[in-house]
Amino acid sequence: MAEYNRVSECVGVITLRNPPVNALSAAVRQGIVDAVQRALSDPNVKSVVICGQNGIFCGGADIKEFGSNMTGHPLIPMIHAIESANKPVVAAIEGSALGGGLELALGCHYRIAHSKARLGLPEVSLGLLPAAGGSQRLPRLIGVPAALNLITTGRHVTAAEALQLGIVDQVTDHNTVDAAVKFALSVAGRSLDPRRISTHPCPQQPDLDALFEEVMQKVRQSARGAIAPIACVQAVRAAATLPYAQGMERERELMATLFTSGQARALQYCFFAERAVGRWRMPSGARWDTSKSRPVHKAAVIGLGTMGRGITVALAQTGLSVIAVETQEKQLMEAKQAISGMLERGAKRRGVAPALDGVIYSQNIQAVADVDLVIEAVFEDIALKTKVFQQLSAVCKPGTLLCTNTSALDVDQLASETPNPELVVGMHFFAPAHVMKLLEVVYGPRSSPQAVATAMQLGKKMGKASVAVGNCRGFVGNRMLKPYIEEAFFLLEEGATPELVDQALEEFGFPMGVFRMSDLSGLDVGWRVRKGDGLVEPGTASGRFARIRQGRRYSPLGDLLCEEGRFGQKTGRGWYQYDKPGSRVARSDPWLHSFLGAYRAQHGLVARRIDHQEVLERCLYALINEGFHILDDGIAAGPEDIDVIYVSGYGWPRHRGGPMFYANMVGLAKVLERLEHYQQLHPEVPHLQPSSLLRRLVASGSPPIHKWGEAIKKLHSQL
Ligand SMILES: CCC[C@H](O)CC(=O)SCCNC(=O)CCNC(=O)[C@H](O)C(C)(C)COP(=O)([O-])OP(=O)([O-])OC[C@H]1O[C@@H](n2cnc3c(N)ncnc32)[C@H](O)[C@@H]1OP(=O)([O-])[O-]
């Protein structure tokens, strides 16, 4: 797991070998300890180089070990042994040096990085802190402000930035190990005292208290309840104020509280879930590893509204050539200007040239004749989309993949309008499409595995968290959102205010509560859908029966607001009021409160006191319950798929792992019991009726989330 060789007569080279990222497993740690001992005890060896195989230095501690009882040689004394060695040790950093990998490099006396390498301490994103001395060495090396930035954000820096910050001593464009060996030879015999970072004091910093106070405030605000970023600040503060040994003790204490926390478990679950969704599978048995994607060199986007523009930018930024089609000249010109602006701003941020020439604009759908893939992003109207699909089928070369960016329409119905339904998939982007991480790739019963593989591959290329999901109303994300929003409406009827509901959800960790979110996305969107579903009726009727539609409880509150022209931020009025249309600062609206009072009086509803716990249970458990239905229906392949969708597209707090992980943490029996409780109180609300999968999982002993897959399979086979 760590190979030892002697090169150039007198340099001991230790190579970490633990594919794919040379994580510091127990075997690797033992290998390093043994190899260091060998190098130090060999009188012919004058200096040592540590590197990693396959072009990657080290991805850090082995995260898979965290779930079990960690055994083997601990990391901290291993790094200490390297730092206190009496021969120079040089880290040769290729690929990545992350977390424990960078901490290992910081224990070395010198660091040489390849120009393409990335370095960082991303432990915070796993709910941890750099607890192998990283929180104590990095501030000593690069100063408190820069270390705070890196450790609290977990961001990866380029080799160039690492050089500028003083993290590495040299950057090379050539073979890093050769450069490190050469370097190691050149420093052999030099005093190592100034190179032992733990012996340095932290660089002086004026107004240390004010700095920490300011950073702590900022971190608390952005952490939204996550505890690791706060512990990271506390650990760096220890580095700045305490001698090294005491700082290490503080680092250990803080890590101990984080390590066993539910948040760390949730964040590490998210890390693996994001990778697991790439290994997609369909109910037909088609899978990621047996389905070959098609190459996509040229793509087209039809319809250049908000979504189409974002999709065009996302495609162009991957280096594809894109034909952007909009039939109206004025809209085309406006879209061109907007897309160019987005490309320019994005390129500036990333320090690259904007891909302006990659986009060709056209008013004519014939222009897409030779593309490999089309993404249709016209208005959400099945008749219009059907027409576009029929045109595309006539125009495109054989084999072109036809994708629809719909948020809820029937992908299979669209597919049936084309001569080749196997070439049709949904690509559900989230606004703004060039920014939001999530992409739902929707397969219908006739979509070919190759079409799914191609859309998933393209999503990956665009840097999206792509999740393959089955075709149903709302797919996964929006289908689960429906009961969540409905429960929020019902809570208003029963006595809550938008402020109370939003506060409960924001304290839980959502960036915005359901009402602030609706105001942002526009209340008219849901109104249009409800009208299409025949749910909207004139708002004059009163009493309980006026609130039953299609046999189930219905709240017309959202419709009534829309009838008043209150569409949210864009009209300056919605569930809140805003200074002017388009303004983002939501203020409580006395009109809304008296409107709610009058509404309750009209319908004979008596407002009662509703607390945060009820808000969370009603909204979140209703959403989770729908997640169980989705799993039972085979629309999502596993709980990870649902959780990745919610964390990357719906603002679910990452440190709570996603709705299904959260249900697992709360306890399935408790979720079931609360749903049963609310269902008894509200029998006319079907989405509070516990899903049969949830019941079956509880009856089979509530297996842990990583075993649900097996349980679902077994439960299905018993039917
Ligand atoms: C006391 C301890 C203190 C210490 O401070 C704590 C730490 O170091 S905490 C650690 C701090 N370090 C981090 O947070 C770094 C986390 N890692 C990364 O950010 C990326 O993996 C990396 C940039 C390295 C490569 O990106 P890429 O090329 O796109 O590749 P990819 O991402 O698709 O991964 C490929 C496969 O490797 C797997 N795997 C990866 N890392 C680890 C690991 N550490 N362990 C185990 N496994 C790991 C990953 O699951 C995947 O497996 P699979 O079965 O194929 O799905």
Short mmCIF file of C-alpha atoms in Angstrom, two decimals, residues 323 470 683:
data_model
loop_
_atom_site.label_atom_id
_atom_site.label_comp_id
_atom_site.label_asym_id
_atom_site.label_seq_id
_atom_site.Cartn_x
_atom_site.Cartn_y
_atom_site.Cartn_z
CA ILE A 323 -27.36 26.04 -32.44
CA GLY A 470 -38.62 7.44 -14.27
CA PRO A 683 -58.40 12.09 6.94
#
